[in-house]
């Protein structure tokens, strides 16, 4: 039996429209954020807001904290309309069953968490500026590296439970099967958990999260309900491929380099703005915070295509590990098809969309690559992949 052509796989109904709107929402959110930063700097509002903070509080740290709060509130007020449209979009395409009250609570928790993390980081950065105005950016970079590792470690036990419920997986056979798969990959897994994703979404997902003693397997209940054990094993084998290839560590190193460049660029721009353009009185004048954020945002946007390409490369490596680890690629292909339909993914996005927006290869390319690999490495089993 000959292998079918993966290019014949159609997009799920509504996928193109859904993803097109999602991309426009992302661009609108980016434009809104950049616009706010530019307006704050161009109109001098950043000075007015910093003066308000200075008049209310005497201590520098409290002034800075209140300034961050003001910026965060303004930003959230401007973006709440886009956020709500995104909430309605998920319901429009039958991808969400989250109630409005739950969504509002999640938005509030996310905003508070973001405010807390941002405030802490900003206090550290400006504190370092006050201690050493020349080398602050190097010290800030080192601290950020530590925070990257910390958040990766505590995410499954502190951050994710703020938004979702997790319970130990009750399917002992599947649990034992997945733990054996983890052991074969050299990944010490501390537990397998059912992720109550269906309380908010109709999408499906799975992940290997955490580092060291917090590493655990999480499987969405929407995945457990609609996928066979073979398909779930294939999905997890892909996730374990990231561990085998050291993608978490490599990604942290990539982020470390980018962060170093970002802090260097921020320091250079701030020095130029202070001593050449006379925009600010001194380095620790926190009215310059929007400029610091603007530099970081612009750098992130410019590097996004390269970061997406690197991510897609990692995903292809993880796929190859998956194909080598499972008895047949048929469950992998059927799982990819199901996930693409259930999550309303685009099978054949344009090359421009793939380069600019996609951190994963399109499902059509992933299936085609799996079939090609099977022909070369498992010709006797290749005919079993006729599942499209």
Tab-separated table of C-alpha atoms in Angstrom:
chain	number	residue	atom	x	y	z
A	1	UNK	CA	0.000	0.000	0.000
A	2	UNK	CA	1.518	3.331	-1.034
A	3	UNK	CA	1.900	6.250	1.311
A	4	UNK	CA	-0.593	9.060	0.778
A	5	UNK	CA	0.546	12.591	0.126
A	6	UNK	CA	0.427	14.725	3.264
A	7	UNK	CA	-0.025	17.843	1.144
A	8	UNK	CA	-3.588	16.727	0.447
A	9	UNK	CA	-4.542	17.228	4.072
A	10	UNK	CA	-7.048	20.093	4.214
A	11	UNK	CA	-7.206	22.745	6.905
A	12	UNK	CA	-9.890	22.178	9.555
A	13	UNK	CA	-13.046	24.212	8.879
A	14	UNK	CA	-12.524	27.782	10.025
A	15	UNK	CA	-8.803	27.315	10.700
A	16	UNK	CA	-7.608	29.904	8.197
A	17	UNK	CA	-9.986	32.584	9.436
A	18	UNK	CA	-9.285	31.816	13.095
A	19	UNK	CA	-5.510	31.953	12.669
A	20	UNK	CA	-5.695	35.056	10.483
A	21	UNK	CA	-7.638	36.908	13.179
A	22	UNK	CA	-5.233	35.647	15.838
A	23	UNK	CA	-2.294	37.053	13.903
A	24	UNK	CA	-3.994	40.426	13.534
A	25	UNK	CA	-4.687	40.443	17.269
A	26	UNK	CA	-1.007	39.766	17.969
A	27	UNK	CA	0.041	42.576	15.631
A	28	UNK	CA	-2.529	44.947	17.134
A	29	UNK	CA	-1.340	44.157	20.648
A	30	UNK	CA	2.267	44.746	19.600
A	31	UNK	CA	1.375	48.030	17.884
A	32	UNK	CA	-0.576	49.155	20.936
A	33	UNK	CA	2.330	48.406	23.257
A	34	UNK	CA	4.893	50.129	21.054
A	35	UNK	CA	2.536	53.045	20.514
A	36	UNK	CA	2.074	53.555	24.244
A	37	UNK	CA	5.829	53.594	24.858
A	38	UNK	CA	6.454	56.044	22.012
A	39	UNK	CA	3.630	58.350	23.124
A	40	UNK	CA	4.885	58.355	26.717
A	41	UNK	CA	8.340	59.420	25.546
A	42	UNK	CA	7.315	61.788	22.747
A	43	UNK	CA	4.713	63.717	24.733
A	44	UNK	CA	6.606	63.830	28.011
A	45	UNK	CA	3.869	61.978	29.867
A	46	UNK	CA	6.503	59.696	31.330
A	47	UNK	CA	7.958	62.706	33.183
A	48	UNK	CA	4.521	63.712	34.449
A	49	UNK	CA	3.804	60.213	35.737
A	50	UNK	CA	7.200	60.004	37.426
A	51	UNK	CA	6.565	63.395	39.042
A	52	UNK	CA	3.226	62.132	40.361
A	53	UNK	CA	4.993	59.152	41.938
A	54	UNK	CA	7.668	61.431	43.414
A	55	UNK	CA	5.093	63.730	44.986
A	56	UNK	CA	3.136	60.899	46.608
A	57	UNK	CA	6.085	58.973	48.067
A	58	UNK	CA	9.389	60.082	49.560
A	59	UNK	CA	11.323	56.829	49.285
A	60	UNK	CA	12.819	56.105	45.876
A	61	UNK	CA	11.822	52.432	45.894
A	62	UNK	CA	8.168	53.290	46.579
A	63	UNK	CA	8.216	55.982	43.891
A	64	UNK	CA	9.528	53.456	41.397
A	65	UNK	CA	6.990	50.841	42.464
A	66	UNK	CA	4.101	53.290	42.060
A	67	UNK	CA	5.411	54.405	38.649
A	68	UNK	CA	5.450	50.780	37.461
A	69	UNK	CA	1.917	50.361	38.811
A	70	UNK	CA	0.717	53.421	36.867
A	71	UNK	CA	2.273	52.154	33.628
A	72	UNK	CA	0.835	48.686	34.177
A	73	UNK	CA	-2.683	50.006	34.813
A	74	UNK	CA	-2.581	52.226	31.712
A	75	UNK	CA	-1.268	49.373	29.573
A	76	UNK	CA	-3.935	46.965	30.832
A	77	UNK	CA	-6.726	49.496	30.280
A	78	UNK	CA	-5.595	49.969	26.677
A	79	UNK	CA	-5.280	46.249	25.938
A	80	UNK	CA	-8.359	44.920	27.747
A	81	UNK	CA	-10.491	45.396	24.628
A	82	UNK	CA	-8.176	43.199	22.543
A	83	UNK	CA	-8.015	40.646	25.363
A	84	UNK	CA	-11.800	40.447	25.508
A	85	UNK	CA	-12.025	40.122	21.735
A	86	UNK	CA	-9.612	37.205	21.985
A	87	UNK	CA	-11.828	35.626	24.649
A	88	UNK	CA	-14.861	35.994	22.394
A	89	UNK	CA	-12.891	34.653	19.422
A	90	UNK	CA	-12.184	31.374	21.218
A	91	UNK	CA	-15.913	30.973	21.892
A	92	UNK	CA	-16.850	31.958	18.350
A	93	UNK	CA	-14.779	29.083	16.952
A	94	UNK	CA	-15.915	26.671	19.696
A	95	UNK	CA	-12.442	26.350	21.222
A	96	UNK	CA	-13.352	27.545	24.711
A	97	UNK	CA	-15.954	26.800	27.335
A	98	UNK	CA	-14.575	29.235	29.904
A	99	UNK	CA	-17.119	31.476	31.549
A	100	UNK	CA	-16.666	35.229	31.598
A	101	UNK	CA	-16.232	35.328	35.368
A	102	UNK	CA	-13.453	32.748	35.213
A	103	UNK	CA	-11.769	34.633	32.370
A	104	UNK	CA	-11.878	37.905	34.300
A	105	UNK	CA	-10.356	36.172	37.326
A	106	UNK	CA	-7.571	34.714	35.172
A	107	UNK	CA	-6.927	38.118	33.642
A	108	UNK	CA	-6.670	39.661	37.094
A	109	UNK	CA	-4.366	36.935	38.401
A	110	UNK	CA	-2.179	37.202	35.307
A	111	UNK	CA	-1.981	40.969	35.659
A	112	UNK	CA	-1.084	40.788	39.364
A	113	UNK	CA	1.532	38.104	38.729
A	114	UNK	CA	3.025	40.089	35.855
A	115	UNK	CA	3.025	43.246	37.952
A	116	UNK	CA	4.787	41.487	40.823
A	117	UNK	CA	7.488	39.993	38.586
A	118	UNK	CA	7.972	43.218	36.627
A	119	UNK	CA	8.098	45.352	39.773
A	120	UNK	CA	10.684	43.076	41.358
A	121	UNK	CA	12.853	43.080	38.245
A	122	UNK	CA	12.599	46.856	37.815
A	123	UNK	CA	13.509	47.443	41.475
A	124	UNK	CA	16.556	45.214	41.013
A	125	UNK	CA	17.635	46.967	37.799
A	126	UNK	CA	17.347	50.497	39.177
A	127	UNK	CA	18.883	49.419	42.455
A	128	UNK	CA	21.908	48.168	40.512
A	129	UNK	CA	22.028	51.444	38.601
A	130	UNK	CA	22.301	53.310	41.896
A	131	UNK	CA	25.099	51.025	43.097
A	132	UNK	CA	27.159	50.884	39.876
A	133	UNK	CA	26.102	53.101	36.982
A	134	UNK	CA	28.719	51.633	34.638
A	135	UNK	CA	28.326	47.883	35.140
A	136	UNK	CA	24.690	47.638	36.262
A	137	UNK	CA	23.676	45.930	33.024
A	138	UNK	CA	26.157	43.084	33.551
A	139	UNK	CA	24.907	42.434	37.087
A	140	UNK	CA	21.296	42.648	35.904
A	141	UNK	CA	22.054	40.093	33.201
A	142	UNK	CA	23.505	37.643	35.721
A	143	UNK	CA	20.459	37.993	37.966
A	144	UNK	CA	18.132	37.429	35.005
A	145	UNK	CA	19.913	34.162	34.230
A	146	UNK	CA	19.154	32.993	37.744
A	147	UNK	CA	15.533	34.052	37.370
A	148	UNK	CA	15.198	32.120	34.084
A	149	UNK	CA	16.234	28.920	35.849
A	150	UNK	CA	14.119	29.668	38.919
A	151	UNK	CA	10.910	30.257	36.976
A	152	UNK	CA	11.494	27.150	34.834
A	153	UNK	CA	11.817	25.151	38.038
A	154	UNK	CA	8.857	26.534	39.969
A	155	UNK	CA	6.444	26.843	37.038
A	156	UNK	CA	4.724	23.436	37.490
A	157	UNK	CA	4.350	23.717	41.269
A	158	UNK	CA	3.715	27.449	41.765
A	159	UNK	CA	2.723	29.257	38.574
A	160	UNK	CA	0.599	26.820	36.551
A	161	UNK	CA	-1.599	25.821	39.547
A	162	UNK	CA	-2.656	29.462	39.818
A	163	UNK	CA	-4.630	29.020	36.604
A	164	UNK	CA	-5.347	25.284	36.268
A	165	UNK	CA	-6.094	22.260	38.418
A	166	UNK	CA	-3.788	19.238	38.394
A	167	UNK	CA	-4.471	15.795	39.855
A	168	UNK	CA	-2.352	12.620	39.774
A	169	UNK	CA	-3.101	10.486	36.721
A	170	UNK	CA	-5.435	7.640	37.662
A	171	UNK	CA	-4.700	5.451	34.637
A	172	UNK	CA	-1.944	3.319	36.175
A	173	UNK	CA	-1.159	1.421	32.968
A	174	UNK	CA	-0.662	4.608	30.990
A	175	UNK	CA	1.270	6.167	33.862
A	176	UNK	CA	3.688	3.217	34.032
A	177	UNK	CA	4.078	3.286	30.262
A	178	UNK	CA	4.948	6.989	30.226
A	179	UNK	CA	7.342	6.685	33.162
A	180	UNK	CA	9.196	3.895	31.348
A	181	UNK	CA	9.393	6.129	28.300
A	182	UNK	CA	10.821	8.880	30.475
A	183	UNK	CA	13.396	6.541	31.989
A	184	UNK	CA	14.526	5.420	28.541
A	185	UNK	CA	15.081	9.094	27.674
A	186	UNK	CA	17.120	9.640	30.831
A	187	UNK	CA	14.543	12.039	32.230
A	188	UNK	CA	13.826	11.694	35.933
A	189	UNK	CA	10.112	12.378	36.208
A	190	UNK	CA	8.598	13.093	39.619
A	191	UNK	CA	5.014	12.383	38.628
A	192	UNK	CA	2.370	12.176	35.931
A	193	UNK	CA	-0.568	14.538	36.303
A	194	UNK	CA	-3.909	15.079	34.650
A	195	UNK	CA	-4.294	18.693	33.608
A	196	UNK	CA	-7.914	19.881	33.950
A	197	UNK	CA	-7.762	21.918	30.753
A	198	UNK	CA	-11.378	21.166	29.797
A	199	UNK	CA	-12.618	23.532	32.501
A	200	UNK	CA	-11.484	26.398	30.280
A	201	UNK	CA	-10.605	25.109	26.827
A	202	UNK	CA	-11.548	22.481	24.284
A	203	UNK	CA	-8.006	22.304	22.952
A	204	UNK	CA	-5.620	19.451	23.787
A	205	UNK	CA	-2.027	19.558	24.966
A	206	UNK	CA	0.682	17.750	26.899
A	207	UNK	CA	4.035	18.820	28.281
A	208	UNK	CA	7.111	17.841	30.226
A	209	UNK	CA	7.521	20.735	32.651
A	210	UNK	CA	9.919	21.740	35.394
A	211	UNK	CA	13.567	21.073	36.141
A	212	UNK	CA	15.181	18.553	38.461
A	213	UNK	CA	12.899	17.670	41.380
A	214	UNK	CA	9.963	19.563	39.880
A	215	UNK	CA	9.987	17.830	36.475
A	216	UNK	CA	6.628	16.233	35.769
A	217	UNK	CA	4.474	15.036	32.904
A	218	UNK	CA	1.178	16.863	32.464
A	219	UNK	CA	-1.559	15.542	30.177
A	220	UNK	CA	-4.661	17.570	29.402
A	221	UNK	CA	-7.900	15.753	30.184
A	222	UNK	CA	-9.015	16.671	26.660
A	223	UNK	CA	-6.071	14.605	25.420
A	224	UNK	CA	-6.822	11.669	27.701
A	225	UNK	CA	-10.456	11.561	26.594
A	226	UNK	CA	-9.923	11.600	22.825
A	227	UNK	CA	-6.558	9.956	22.155
A	228	UNK	CA	-5.363	6.363	22.373
A	229	UNK	CA	-2.532	5.348	24.657
A	230	UNK	CA	-0.295	4.899	21.603
A	231	UNK	CA	-1.065	8.433	20.453
A	232	UNK	CA	-0.442	9.877	23.917
A	233	UNK	CA	2.845	7.974	24.078
A	234	UNK	CA	3.860	9.492	20.723
A	235	UNK	CA	2.990	13.005	21.924
A	236	UNK	CA	5.032	12.528	25.097
A	237	UNK	CA	7.916	10.964	23.174
A	238	UNK	CA	8.135	14.214	21.245
A	239	UNK	CA	8.247	16.194	24.502
A	240	UNK	CA	10.967	13.904	25.831
A	241	UNK	CA	12.904	14.572	22.651
A	242	UNK	CA	13.362	18.133	23.896
A	243	UNK	CA	14.953	16.730	27.055
A	244	UNK	CA	17.221	14.321	25.180
A	245	UNK	CA	18.529	17.096	22.948
A	246	UNK	CA	18.951	19.496	25.869
A	247	UNK	CA	16.615	22.065	24.377
A	248	UNK	CA	15.683	23.624	27.720
A	249	UNK	CA	19.327	24.299	28.581
A	250	UNK	CA	20.116	25.460	25.043
A	251	UNK	CA	17.106	27.764	25.028
A	252	UNK	CA	18.221	29.285	28.328
A	253	UNK	CA	21.665	29.881	26.795
A	254	UNK	CA	20.114	31.514	23.729
A	255	UNK	CA	17.973	33.691	25.968
A	256	UNK	CA	21.095	34.510	27.990
A	257	UNK	CA	22.888	35.825	24.917
A	258	UNK	CA	19.859	37.821	23.798
A	259	UNK	CA	19.380	39.243	27.288
A	260	UNK	CA	23.030	40.252	27.451
A	261	UNK	CA	22.731	42.063	24.125
A	262	UNK	CA	19.463	43.612	25.289
A	263	UNK	CA	20.937	44.993	28.517
A	264	UNK	CA	24.003	46.298	26.666
A	265	UNK	CA	21.769	48.007	24.081
A	266	UNK	CA	19.544	49.447	26.817
A	267	UNK	CA	22.564	50.872	28.638
A	268	UNK	CA	23.945	52.387	25.427
A	269	UNK	CA	20.602	53.960	24.491
A	270	UNK	CA	20.058	55.312	27.998
A	271	UNK	CA	23.550	56.819	28.085
A	272	UNK	CA	22.941	58.416	24.689
A	273	UNK	CA	19.535	59.760	25.756
A	274	UNK	CA	21.008	61.270	28.930
A	275	UNK	CA	24.304	62.742	27.752
A	276	UNK	CA	23.645	63.431	24.060
A	277	UNK	CA	19.930	64.164	23.872
A	278	UNK	CA	19.500	65.386	27.478
A	279	UNK	CA	16.161	63.606	27.743
A	280	UNK	CA	16.694	62.557	31.373
A	281	UNK	CA	18.533	64.000	34.357
A	282	UNK	CA	20.478	60.859	35.209
A	283	UNK	CA	20.524	57.094	34.774
A	284	UNK	CA	18.328	56.407	37.809
A	285	UNK	CA	15.647	58.854	36.655
A	286	UNK	CA	12.967	56.185	36.311
A	287	UNK	CA	11.084	58.309	33.779
A	288	UNK	CA	13.433	56.548	31.333
A	289	UNK	CA	11.804	53.171	32.014
A	290	UNK	CA	9.566	53.350	28.875
A	291	UNK	CA	12.713	53.856	26.781
A	292	UNK	CA	14.353	50.827	28.389
A	293	UNK	CA	11.237	48.738	27.662
A	294	UNK	CA	11.058	50.098	24.104
A	295	UNK	CA	14.614	48.962	23.377
A	296	UNK	CA	13.817	45.488	24.728
A	297	UNK	CA	10.596	45.236	22.718
A	298	UNK	CA	12.154	46.354	19.435
A	299	UNK	CA	15.026	43.906	19.884
A	300	UNK	CA	12.567	41.065	20.559
A	301	UNK	CA	10.579	41.885	17.425
A	302	UNK	CA	13.696	42.018	15.255
A	303	UNK	CA	14.926	38.671	16.564
A	304	UNK	CA	11.557	36.906	16.406
A	305	UNK	CA	12.043	35.312	12.936
A	306	UNK	CA	15.410	33.896	14.013
A	307	UNK	CA	13.996	32.632	17.318
A	308	UNK	CA	11.062	31.024	15.500
A	309	UNK	CA	13.479	29.305	13.106
A	310	UNK	CA	15.512	28.001	16.040
A	311	UNK	CA	12.347	26.747	17.742
A	312	UNK	CA	11.200	24.963	14.576
A	313	UNK	CA	14.622	23.310	14.350
A	314	UNK	CA	14.233	22.060	17.929
A	315	UNK	CA	10.756	20.749	17.165
A	316	UNK	CA	12.061	18.778	14.185
A	317	UNK	CA	14.770	17.237	16.356
A	318	UNK	CA	12.179	16.256	18.971
A	319	UNK	CA	10.019	14.722	16.244
A	320	UNK	CA	12.879	12.538	15.010
A	321	UNK	CA	13.481	11.297	18.566
A	322	UNK	CA	9.786	10.479	18.814
A	323	UNK	CA	9.823	8.432	15.597
A	324	UNK	CA	12.832	6.468	16.836
A	325	UNK	CA	11.225	5.816	20.234
A	326	UNK	CA	7.797	4.485	19.202
A	327	UNK	CA	7.030	1.181	17.531
A	328	UNK	CA	5.239	2.819	14.596
A	329	UNK	CA	4.840	6.357	13.336
A	330	UNK	CA	1.137	5.769	12.658
A	331	UNK	CA	0.070	6.916	16.171
A	332	UNK	CA	2.275	10.005	15.794
A	333	UNK	CA	0.601	10.915	12.503
A	334	UNK	CA	-2.913	10.320	13.782
A	335	UNK	CA	-2.129	12.327	16.932
A	336	UNK	CA	-0.830	15.240	14.834
A	337	UNK	CA	-3.982	15.140	12.730
A	338	UNK	CA	-6.229	15.103	15.779
A	339	UNK	CA	-4.333	17.914	17.507
A	340	UNK	CA	-4.446	20.003	14.356
A	341	UNK	CA	-8.212	19.555	14.050
A	342	UNK	CA	-8.954	19.964	17.745
A	343	UNK	CA	-6.748	23.063	18.144
A	344	UNK	CA	-7.833	24.503	14.787
A	345	UNK	CA	-4.330	24.678	13.376
A	346	UNK	CA	-3.367	25.641	9.846
A	347	UNK	CA	-1.990	22.706	7.869
A	348	UNK	CA	-0.506	24.836	5.093
A	349	UNK	CA	0.320	28.382	6.230
A	350	UNK	CA	2.188	30.614	3.828
A	351	UNK	CA	5.966	30.731	4.062
A	352	UNK	CA	5.800	34.317	5.341
A	353	UNK	CA	3.391	33.323	8.118
A	354	UNK	CA	5.594	30.382	9.039
A	355	UNK	CA	8.719	32.554	9.258
A	356	UNK	CA	7.169	35.421	11.194
A	357	UNK	CA	4.659	33.699	13.468
A	358	UNK	CA	5.204	29.959	13.757
A	359	UNK	CA	7.400	28.409	16.451
A	360	UNK	CA	6.412	24.906	15.250
A	361	UNK	CA	6.590	23.466	11.731
A	362	UNK	CA	3.171	23.168	10.025
A	363	UNK	CA	1.519	19.806	10.606
A	364	UNK	CA	1.635	19.011	6.881
A	365	UNK	CA	5.446	19.257	6.923
A	366	UNK	CA	5.712	17.258	10.145
A	367	UNK	CA	3.610	14.426	8.730
A	368	UNK	CA	5.487	14.472	5.419
A	369	UNK	CA	8.799	14.322	7.302
A	370	UNK	CA	7.550	11.387	9.393
A	371	UNK	CA	6.504	9.479	6.286
A	372	UNK	CA	9.823	10.174	4.583
A	373	UNK	CA	11.702	8.992	7.671
A	374	UNK	CA	9.618	5.815	7.829
A	375	UNK	CA	10.331	4.995	4.176
A	376	UNK	CA	14.080	5.219	4.808
A	377	UNK	CA	14.248	3.614	8.240
A	378	UNK	CA	11.237	1.294	8.513
A	379	UNK	CA	10.213	0.306	4.998
A	380	UNK	CA	8.402	-2.796	6.257
A	381	UNK	CA	6.150	-0.670	8.469
A	382	UNK	CA	5.779	2.306	6.148
A	383	UNK	CA	2.490	1.085	4.728
A	384	UNK	CA	1.000	1.203	8.232
A	385	UNK	CA	1.100	5.017	8.123
A	386	UNK	CA	-1.786	5.216	5.662
A	387	UNK	CA	-3.968	7.020	8.163
A	388	UNK	CA	-4.607	10.324	6.419
